[in-house]
Every structure is written in C-alpha cells, then in structure tokens.
PDB file of C-alpha atoms in Angstrom:
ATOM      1  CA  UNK A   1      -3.963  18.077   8.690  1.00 74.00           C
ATOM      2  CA  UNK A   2      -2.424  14.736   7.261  1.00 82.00           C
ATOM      3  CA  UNK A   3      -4.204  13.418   4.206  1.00 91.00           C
ATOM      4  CA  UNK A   4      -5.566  10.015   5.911  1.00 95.00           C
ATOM      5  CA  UNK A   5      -5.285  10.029   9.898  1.00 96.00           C
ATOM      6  CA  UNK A   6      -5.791   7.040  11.942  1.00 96.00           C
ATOM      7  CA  UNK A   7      -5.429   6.069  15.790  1.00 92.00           C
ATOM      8  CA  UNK A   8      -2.123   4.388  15.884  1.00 91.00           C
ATOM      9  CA  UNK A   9      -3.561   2.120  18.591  1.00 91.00           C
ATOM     10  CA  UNK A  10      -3.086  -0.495  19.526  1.00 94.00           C
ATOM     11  CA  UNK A  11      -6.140  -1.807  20.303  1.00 96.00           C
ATOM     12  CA  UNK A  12      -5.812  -4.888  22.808  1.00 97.00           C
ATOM     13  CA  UNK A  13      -9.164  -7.258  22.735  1.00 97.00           C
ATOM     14  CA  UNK A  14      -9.925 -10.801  23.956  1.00 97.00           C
ATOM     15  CA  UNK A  15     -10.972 -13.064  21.284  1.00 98.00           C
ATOM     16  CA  UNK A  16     -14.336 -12.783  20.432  1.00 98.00           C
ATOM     17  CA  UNK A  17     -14.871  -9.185  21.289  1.00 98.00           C
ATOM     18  CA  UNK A  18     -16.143  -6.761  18.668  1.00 98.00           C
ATOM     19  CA  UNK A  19     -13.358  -4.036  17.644  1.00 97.00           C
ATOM     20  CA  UNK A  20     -13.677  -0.515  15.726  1.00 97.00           C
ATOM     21  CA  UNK A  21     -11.516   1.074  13.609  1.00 95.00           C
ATOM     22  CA  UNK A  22     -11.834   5.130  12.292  1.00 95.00           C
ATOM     23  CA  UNK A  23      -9.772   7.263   9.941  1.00 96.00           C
ATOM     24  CA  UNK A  24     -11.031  10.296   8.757  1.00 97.00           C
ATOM     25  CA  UNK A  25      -9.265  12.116   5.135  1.00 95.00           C
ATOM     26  CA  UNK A  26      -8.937  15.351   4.068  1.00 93.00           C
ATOM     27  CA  UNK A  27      -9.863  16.012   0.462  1.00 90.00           C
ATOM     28  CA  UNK A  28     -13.081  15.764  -0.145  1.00 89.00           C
ATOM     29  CA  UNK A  29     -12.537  15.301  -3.858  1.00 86.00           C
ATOM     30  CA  UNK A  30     -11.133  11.286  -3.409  1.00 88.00           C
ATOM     31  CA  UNK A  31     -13.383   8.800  -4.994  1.00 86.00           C
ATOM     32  CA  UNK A  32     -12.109   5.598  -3.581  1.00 89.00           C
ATOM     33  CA  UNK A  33     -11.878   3.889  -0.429  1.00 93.00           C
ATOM     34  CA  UNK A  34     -10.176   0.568   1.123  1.00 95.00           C
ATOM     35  CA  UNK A  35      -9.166  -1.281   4.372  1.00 97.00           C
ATOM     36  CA  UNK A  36      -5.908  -3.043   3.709  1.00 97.00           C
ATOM     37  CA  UNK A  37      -3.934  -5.146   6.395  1.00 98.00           C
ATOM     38  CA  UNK A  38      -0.480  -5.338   6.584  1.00 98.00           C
ATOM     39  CA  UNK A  39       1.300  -8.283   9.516  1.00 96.00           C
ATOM     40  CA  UNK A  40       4.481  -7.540  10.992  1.00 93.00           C
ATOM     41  CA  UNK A  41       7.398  -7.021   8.126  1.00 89.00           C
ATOM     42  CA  UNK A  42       4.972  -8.205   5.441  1.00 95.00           C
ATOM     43  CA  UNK A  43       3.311  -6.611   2.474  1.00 97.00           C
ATOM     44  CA  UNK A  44      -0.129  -4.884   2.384  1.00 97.00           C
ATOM     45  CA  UNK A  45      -2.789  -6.581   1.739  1.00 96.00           C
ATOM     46  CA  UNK A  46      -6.331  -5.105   0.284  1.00 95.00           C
ATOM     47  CA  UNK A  47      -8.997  -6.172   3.065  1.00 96.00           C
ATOM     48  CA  UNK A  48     -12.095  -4.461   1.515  1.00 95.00           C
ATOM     49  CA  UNK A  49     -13.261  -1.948  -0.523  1.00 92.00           C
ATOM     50  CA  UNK A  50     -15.585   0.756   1.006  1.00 93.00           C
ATOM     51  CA  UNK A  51     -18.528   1.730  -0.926  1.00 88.00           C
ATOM     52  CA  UNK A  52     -20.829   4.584   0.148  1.00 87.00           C
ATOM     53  CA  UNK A  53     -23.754   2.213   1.013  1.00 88.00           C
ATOM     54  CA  UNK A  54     -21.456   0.643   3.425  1.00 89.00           C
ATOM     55  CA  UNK A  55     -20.558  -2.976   2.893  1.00 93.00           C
ATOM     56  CA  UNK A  56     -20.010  -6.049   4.847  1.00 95.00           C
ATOM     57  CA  UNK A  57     -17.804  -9.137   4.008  1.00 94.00           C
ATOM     58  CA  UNK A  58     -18.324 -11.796   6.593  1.00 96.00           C
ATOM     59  CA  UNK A  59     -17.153 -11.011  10.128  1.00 98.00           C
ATOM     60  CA  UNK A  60     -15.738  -7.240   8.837  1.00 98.00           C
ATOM     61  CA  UNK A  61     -18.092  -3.805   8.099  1.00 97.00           C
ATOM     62  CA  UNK A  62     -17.042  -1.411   6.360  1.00 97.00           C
ATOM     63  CA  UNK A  63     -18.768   2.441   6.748  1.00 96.00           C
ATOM     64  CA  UNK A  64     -18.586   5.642   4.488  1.00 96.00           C
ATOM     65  CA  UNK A  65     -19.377   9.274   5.508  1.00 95.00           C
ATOM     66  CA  UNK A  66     -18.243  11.318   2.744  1.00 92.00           C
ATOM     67  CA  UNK A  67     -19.978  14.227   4.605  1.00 93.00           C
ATOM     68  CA  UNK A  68     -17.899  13.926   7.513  1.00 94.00           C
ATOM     69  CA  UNK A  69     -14.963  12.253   5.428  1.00 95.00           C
ATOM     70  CA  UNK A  70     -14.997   9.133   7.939  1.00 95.00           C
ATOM     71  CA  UNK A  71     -14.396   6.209   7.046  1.00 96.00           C
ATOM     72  CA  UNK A  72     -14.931   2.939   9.612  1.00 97.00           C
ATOM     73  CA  UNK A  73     -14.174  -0.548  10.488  1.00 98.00           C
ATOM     74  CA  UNK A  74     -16.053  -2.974  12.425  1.00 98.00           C
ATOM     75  CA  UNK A  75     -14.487  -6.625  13.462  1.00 98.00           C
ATOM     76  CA  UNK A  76     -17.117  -8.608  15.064  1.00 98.00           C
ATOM     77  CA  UNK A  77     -16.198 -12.237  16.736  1.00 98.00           C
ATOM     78  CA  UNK A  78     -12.482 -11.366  16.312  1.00 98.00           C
ATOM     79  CA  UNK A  79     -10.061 -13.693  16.071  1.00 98.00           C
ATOM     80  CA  UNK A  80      -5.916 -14.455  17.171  1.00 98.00           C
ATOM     81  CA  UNK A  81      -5.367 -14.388  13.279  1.00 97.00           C
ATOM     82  CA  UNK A  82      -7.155 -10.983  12.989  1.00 98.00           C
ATOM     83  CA  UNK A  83      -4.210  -9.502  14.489  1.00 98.00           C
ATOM     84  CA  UNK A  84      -2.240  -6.952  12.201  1.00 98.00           C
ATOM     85  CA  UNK A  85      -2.193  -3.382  11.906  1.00 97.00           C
ATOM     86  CA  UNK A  86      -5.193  -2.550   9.391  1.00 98.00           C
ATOM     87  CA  UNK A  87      -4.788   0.409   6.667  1.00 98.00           C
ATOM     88  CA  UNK A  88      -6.914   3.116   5.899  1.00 97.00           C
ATOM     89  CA  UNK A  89      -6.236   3.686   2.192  1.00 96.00           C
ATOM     90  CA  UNK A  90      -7.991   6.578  -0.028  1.00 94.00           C
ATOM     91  CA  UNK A  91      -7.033   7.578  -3.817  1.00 88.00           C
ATOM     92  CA  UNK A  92      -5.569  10.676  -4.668  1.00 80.00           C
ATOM     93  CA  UNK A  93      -8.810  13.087  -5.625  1.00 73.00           C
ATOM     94  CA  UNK A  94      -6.664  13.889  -8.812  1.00 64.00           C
ATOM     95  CA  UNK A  95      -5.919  10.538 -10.139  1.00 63.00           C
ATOM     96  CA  UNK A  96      -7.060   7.442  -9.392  1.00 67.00           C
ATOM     97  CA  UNK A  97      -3.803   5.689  -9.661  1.00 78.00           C
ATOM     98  CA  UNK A  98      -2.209   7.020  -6.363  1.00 88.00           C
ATOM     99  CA  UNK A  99      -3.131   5.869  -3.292  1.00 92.00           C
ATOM    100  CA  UNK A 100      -2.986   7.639   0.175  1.00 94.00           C
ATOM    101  CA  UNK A 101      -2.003   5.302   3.004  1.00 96.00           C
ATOM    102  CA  UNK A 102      -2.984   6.013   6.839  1.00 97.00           C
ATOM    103  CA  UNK A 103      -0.197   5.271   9.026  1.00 96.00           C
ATOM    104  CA  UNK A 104      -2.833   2.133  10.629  1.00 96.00           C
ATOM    105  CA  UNK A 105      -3.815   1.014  13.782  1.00 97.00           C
ATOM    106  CA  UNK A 106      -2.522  -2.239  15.406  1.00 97.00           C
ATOM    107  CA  UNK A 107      -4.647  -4.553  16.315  1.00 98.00           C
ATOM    108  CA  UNK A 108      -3.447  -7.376  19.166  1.00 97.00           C
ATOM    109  CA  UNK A 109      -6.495  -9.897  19.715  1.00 98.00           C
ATOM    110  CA  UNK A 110      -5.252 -11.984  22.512  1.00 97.00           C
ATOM    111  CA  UNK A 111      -6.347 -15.833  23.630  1.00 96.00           C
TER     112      UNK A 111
ATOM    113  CA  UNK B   1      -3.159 -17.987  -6.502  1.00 75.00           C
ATOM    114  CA  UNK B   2      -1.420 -15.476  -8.734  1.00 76.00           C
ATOM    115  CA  UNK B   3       0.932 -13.227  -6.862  1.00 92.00           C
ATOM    116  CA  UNK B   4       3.206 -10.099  -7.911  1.00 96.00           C
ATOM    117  CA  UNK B   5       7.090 -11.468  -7.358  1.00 97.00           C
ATOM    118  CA  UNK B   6       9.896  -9.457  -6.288  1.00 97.00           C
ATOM    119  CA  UNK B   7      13.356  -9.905  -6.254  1.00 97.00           C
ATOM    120  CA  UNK B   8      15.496  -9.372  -4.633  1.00 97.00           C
ATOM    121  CA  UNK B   9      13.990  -9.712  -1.321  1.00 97.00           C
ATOM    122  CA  UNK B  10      17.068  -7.874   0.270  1.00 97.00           C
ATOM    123  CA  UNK B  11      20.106  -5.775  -0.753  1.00 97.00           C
ATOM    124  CA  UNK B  12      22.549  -3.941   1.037  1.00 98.00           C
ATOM    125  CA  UNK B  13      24.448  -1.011  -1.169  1.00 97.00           C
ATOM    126  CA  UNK B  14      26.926   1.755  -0.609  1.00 97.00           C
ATOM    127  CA  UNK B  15      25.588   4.597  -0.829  1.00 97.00           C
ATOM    128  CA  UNK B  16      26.548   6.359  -4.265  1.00 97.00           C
ATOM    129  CA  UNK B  17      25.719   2.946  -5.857  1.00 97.00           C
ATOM    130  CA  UNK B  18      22.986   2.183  -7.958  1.00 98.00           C
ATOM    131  CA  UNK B  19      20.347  -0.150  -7.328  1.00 98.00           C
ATOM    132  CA  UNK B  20      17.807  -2.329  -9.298  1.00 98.00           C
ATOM    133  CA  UNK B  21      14.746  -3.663  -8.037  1.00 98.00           C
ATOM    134  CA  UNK B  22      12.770  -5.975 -10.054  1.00 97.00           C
ATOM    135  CA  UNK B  23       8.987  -7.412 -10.149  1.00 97.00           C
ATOM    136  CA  UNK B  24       6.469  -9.785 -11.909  1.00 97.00           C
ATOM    137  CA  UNK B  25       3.639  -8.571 -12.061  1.00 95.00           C
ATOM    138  CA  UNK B  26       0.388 -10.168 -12.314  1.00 92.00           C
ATOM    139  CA  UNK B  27       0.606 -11.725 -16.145  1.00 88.00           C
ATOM    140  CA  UNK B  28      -3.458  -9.777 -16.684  1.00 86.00           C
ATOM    141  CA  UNK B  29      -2.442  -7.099 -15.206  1.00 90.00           C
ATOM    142  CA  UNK B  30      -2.757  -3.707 -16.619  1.00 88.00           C
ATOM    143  CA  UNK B  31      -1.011  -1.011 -14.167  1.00 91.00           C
ATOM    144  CA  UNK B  32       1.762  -1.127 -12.068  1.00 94.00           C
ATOM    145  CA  UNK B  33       2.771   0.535  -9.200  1.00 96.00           C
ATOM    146  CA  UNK B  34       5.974   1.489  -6.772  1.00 98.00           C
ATOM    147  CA  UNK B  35       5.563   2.274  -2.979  1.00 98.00           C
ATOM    148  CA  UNK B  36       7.739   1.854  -0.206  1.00 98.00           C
ATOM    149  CA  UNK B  37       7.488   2.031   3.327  1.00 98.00           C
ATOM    150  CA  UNK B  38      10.346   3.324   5.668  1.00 97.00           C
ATOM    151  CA  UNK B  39      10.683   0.661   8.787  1.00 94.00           C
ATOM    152  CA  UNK B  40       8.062   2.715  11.002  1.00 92.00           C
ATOM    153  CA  UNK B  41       6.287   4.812   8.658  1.00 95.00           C
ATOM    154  CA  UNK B  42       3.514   4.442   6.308  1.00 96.00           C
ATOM    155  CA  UNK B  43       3.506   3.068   2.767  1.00 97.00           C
ATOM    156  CA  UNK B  44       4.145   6.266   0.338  1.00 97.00           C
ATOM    157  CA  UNK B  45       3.508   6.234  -3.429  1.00 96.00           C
ATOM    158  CA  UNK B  46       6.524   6.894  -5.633  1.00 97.00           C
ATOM    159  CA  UNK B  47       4.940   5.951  -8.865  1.00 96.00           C
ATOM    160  CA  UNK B  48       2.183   4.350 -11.340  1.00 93.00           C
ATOM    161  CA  UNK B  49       3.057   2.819 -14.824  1.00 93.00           C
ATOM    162  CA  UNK B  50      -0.116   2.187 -17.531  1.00 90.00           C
ATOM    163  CA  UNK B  51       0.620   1.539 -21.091  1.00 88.00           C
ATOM    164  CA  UNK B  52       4.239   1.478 -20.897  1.00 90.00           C
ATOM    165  CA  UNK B  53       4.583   5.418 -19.524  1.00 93.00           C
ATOM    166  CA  UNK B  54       4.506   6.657 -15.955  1.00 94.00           C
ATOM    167  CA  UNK B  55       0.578   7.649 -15.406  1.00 90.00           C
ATOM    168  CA  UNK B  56       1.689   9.504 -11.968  1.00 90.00           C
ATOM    169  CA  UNK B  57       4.648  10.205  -9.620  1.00 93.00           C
ATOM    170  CA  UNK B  58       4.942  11.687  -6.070  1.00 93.00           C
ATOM    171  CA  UNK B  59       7.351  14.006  -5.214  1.00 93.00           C
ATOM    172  CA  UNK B  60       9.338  11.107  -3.726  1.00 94.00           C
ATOM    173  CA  UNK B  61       9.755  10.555  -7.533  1.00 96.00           C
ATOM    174  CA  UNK B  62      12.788  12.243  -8.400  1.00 93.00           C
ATOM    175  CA  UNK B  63      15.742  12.441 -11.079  1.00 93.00           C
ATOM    176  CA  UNK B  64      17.512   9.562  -9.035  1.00 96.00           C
ATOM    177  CA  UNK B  65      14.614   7.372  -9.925  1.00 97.00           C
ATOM    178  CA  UNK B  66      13.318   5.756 -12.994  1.00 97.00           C
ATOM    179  CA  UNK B  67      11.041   2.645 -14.056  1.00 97.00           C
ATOM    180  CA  UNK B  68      11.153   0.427 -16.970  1.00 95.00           C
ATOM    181  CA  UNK B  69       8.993  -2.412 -18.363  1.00 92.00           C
ATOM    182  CA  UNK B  70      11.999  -3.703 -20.772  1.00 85.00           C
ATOM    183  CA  UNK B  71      10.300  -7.257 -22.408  1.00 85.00           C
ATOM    184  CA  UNK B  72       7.082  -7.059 -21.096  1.00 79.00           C
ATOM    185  CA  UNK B  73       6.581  -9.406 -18.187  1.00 87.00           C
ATOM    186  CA  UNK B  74       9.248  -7.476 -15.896  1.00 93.00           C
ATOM    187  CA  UNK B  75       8.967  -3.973 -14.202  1.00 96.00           C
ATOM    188  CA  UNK B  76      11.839  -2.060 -12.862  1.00 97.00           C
ATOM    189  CA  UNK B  77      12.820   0.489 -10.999  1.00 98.00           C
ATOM    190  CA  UNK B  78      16.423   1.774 -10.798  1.00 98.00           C
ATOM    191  CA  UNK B  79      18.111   4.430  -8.086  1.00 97.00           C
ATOM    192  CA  UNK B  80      20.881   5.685  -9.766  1.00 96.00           C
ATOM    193  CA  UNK B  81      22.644   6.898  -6.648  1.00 95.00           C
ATOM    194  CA  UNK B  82      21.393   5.386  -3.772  1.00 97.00           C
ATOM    195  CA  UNK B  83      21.065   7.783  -0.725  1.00 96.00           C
ATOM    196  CA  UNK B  84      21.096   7.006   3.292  1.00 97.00           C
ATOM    197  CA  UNK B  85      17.384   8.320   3.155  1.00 96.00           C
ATOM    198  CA  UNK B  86      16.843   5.220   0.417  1.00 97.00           C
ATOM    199  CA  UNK B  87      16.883   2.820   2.990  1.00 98.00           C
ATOM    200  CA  UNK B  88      13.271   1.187   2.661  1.00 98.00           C
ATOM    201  CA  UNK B  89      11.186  -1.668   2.143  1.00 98.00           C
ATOM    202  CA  UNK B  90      10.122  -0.694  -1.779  1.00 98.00           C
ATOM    203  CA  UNK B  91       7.000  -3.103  -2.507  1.00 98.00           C
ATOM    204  CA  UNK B  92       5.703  -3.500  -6.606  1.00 98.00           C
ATOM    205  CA  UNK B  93       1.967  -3.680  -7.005  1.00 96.00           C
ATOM    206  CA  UNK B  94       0.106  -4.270  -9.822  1.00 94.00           C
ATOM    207  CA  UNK B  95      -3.796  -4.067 -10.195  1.00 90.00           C
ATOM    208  CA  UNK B  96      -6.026  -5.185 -13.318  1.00 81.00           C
ATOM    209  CA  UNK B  97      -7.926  -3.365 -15.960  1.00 64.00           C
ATOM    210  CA  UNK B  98     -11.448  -4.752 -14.629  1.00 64.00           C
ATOM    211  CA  UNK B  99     -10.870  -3.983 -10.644  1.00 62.00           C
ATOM    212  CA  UNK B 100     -10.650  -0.743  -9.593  1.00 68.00           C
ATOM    213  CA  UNK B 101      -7.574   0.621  -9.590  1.00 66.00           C
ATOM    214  CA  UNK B 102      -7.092   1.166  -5.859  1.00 76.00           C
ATOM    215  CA  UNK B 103      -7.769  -2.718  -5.535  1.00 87.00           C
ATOM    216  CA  UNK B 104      -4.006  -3.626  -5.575  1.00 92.00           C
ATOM    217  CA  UNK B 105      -2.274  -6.889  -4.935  1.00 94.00           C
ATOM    218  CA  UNK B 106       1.347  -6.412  -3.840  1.00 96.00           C
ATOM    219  CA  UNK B 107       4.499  -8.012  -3.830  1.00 97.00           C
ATOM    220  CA  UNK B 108       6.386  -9.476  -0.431  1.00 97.00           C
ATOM    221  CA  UNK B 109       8.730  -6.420  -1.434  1.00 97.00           C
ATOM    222  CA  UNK B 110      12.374  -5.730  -1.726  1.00 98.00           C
ATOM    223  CA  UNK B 111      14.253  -4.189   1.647  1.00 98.00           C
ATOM    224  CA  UNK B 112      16.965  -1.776   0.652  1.00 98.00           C
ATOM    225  CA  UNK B 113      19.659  -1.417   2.740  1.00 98.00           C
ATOM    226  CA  UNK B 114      21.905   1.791   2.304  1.00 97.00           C
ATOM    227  CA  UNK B 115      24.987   2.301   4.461  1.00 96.00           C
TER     228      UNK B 115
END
C-alpha cells in the first residue's frame, strides 16, 4: 500500500461548482497533516493544515479521520485560478521533519 | 513577502560531474529541508538540516550526497557524481521554529539536467 494515495484525477468542473478531494495514508502513527498545491512546473505550495476538528479557510475545508486514516478536501465556489494539482502531504510517524507527499490530483476548473 | 531563493534555476551536467545546488533560506528560519521531484512523480524527501546537522535522511540520501550550511545564510547540497537517475527538479524548503514543522515554504527549485 503506498504511504499517501490519492486519485490522480483530473477532476474537470465548471466554475462555481463544488469539488472533493480524498487521500487516505497508511501509518497510523503520523501526527501531521496538510493540503499543498503545486501549478504546472512550479514549486509546492502549503494550502492548509488539517487539524482533527476539521478546519475551514475561506472557500476550502479541510477533514480528518484518523480512524479511517482519510484525509479530505472540499472547494466550494471554485474558481479558473483554483486550478493546480493539490497535495496530500502527511509527516513521517517517526519524525516530524519528513514529509510524505501523495502523488495529487489535478484539478482543471474551466470558464 | 519573504521567500526561500534558489539558484541556479537550471543546470545541465555530464554525468560523472559534480553538482552544487544552492538556497536562501528564510533569514528566521530554523530547519531546512531538500526534496525533489522527478518530472512526473511526486515530491520525495532526501533530507532535513536543524542546528547545523542533518536531523533526517531518506534512503534517496546516499554517499553521493551531502549538505552544508557554510556562513550561515546559505544551504547546500552537493552530488558528487551526478547520475542519469539525478535528473530532477531538487526544491530547498525551509520552515520556522514557531510553525509546525510540516508548514514549509519552498523555493521555485533548481532543475538538474544529467546527460
């Protein structure tokens, strides 16, 4: 099973529509929890942290299930700059230093 | 905004050769990172740097590799005999002491060509 797995996508939407993103991870033992976004040829970029309350920063949601080891992402109202390929990112369960990257899932929100 | 720099922004080698990649981190900053990303693939973790010692390193990692912080504001890494396989975009991230450390800002990295 890879460490952090994600739906490669892409996921095709209209502006405006609402769009989800999951990744689930495989040791149970990792403490910490982001959405990066990374655009075409460019450098990651951290979007959000996730906390297990879940947490919400503007137009994005972020969800926890440290039962299930799930981690979401809601869009709402997206828009043409919202387009990228978004990150699921989880530390290392024995260090926090090292950070596990999912391989993302593209995002194209079109006009 | 404050940003990590890195130069340089591309470099082609022969393979054999060694390479130097340098960064700027965030002036604050506490730790310091190394990842790169394959054209395709995801961004891997080679290493993290905290009080001037490697903290971690992946398997990735090896003998060919090594990081420096020689005066302070700069952070280094060297190949000392670049491989085909080496051929990467290799992106320096720092992260402060009050943020958690998986809260990382990243340079526009440094593409490595190998031929």
């Amino acid at each position: 099973r890879k460490e952090v797995e994600q739906d490669p996508g892409p996921f095709n939407v209209p502006e405006g529509a609402t769009v989800a993103f999951n990744c689930t991870y495989s040791n149970s033992a990792s403490q910490s929890f982001f959405w990066y976004r990374q655009d075409c040829r460019k450098e990651p970029k951290l979007l959000m942290s996730v906390y297990s309350s879940g947490n919400e920063d503007g137009r994005f949601t972020a969800q926890l299930n440290r039962a299930s080891q799930y981690i979401s992402l809601l869009i709402r109202d997206s828009k043409l700059s919202d387009s990228a390929t978004y990150l699921c990112v989880v530390n290392g369960a024995d260090s926090s230093y090292k950070l596990i990257f999912g391989s993302g899932t593209r995002l194209l929100v079109r006009p | 905004e404050p940003e990590v720099t890195q130069t340089p922004s591309h470099q082609v080698t022969q393979m054999g050769q060694e390479v130097i990649l340098r960064c700027v981190p965030i002036s604050n900053h506490l730790y310091f990172y190394w990842y790169r990303q394959i054209l395709g693939q995801k961004v891997e973790f080679l290493v993290s740097f905290y009080n001037n010692e490697i903290s971690e390193k992946s398997e990735i990692f090896d003998d060919q590799f090594s990081v420096e912080r020689p005066d302070g504001s700069n952070f280094t890494l060297k190949i000392r005999s670049t491989k085909l396989e080496d051929s990467a975009m290799y992106f320096c991230a720092s992260s402060g002491g009050d943020l958690s450390p998986g809260e990382l800002f990243f340079g526009e990295g440094s593409r490595l060509t190998v031929l």
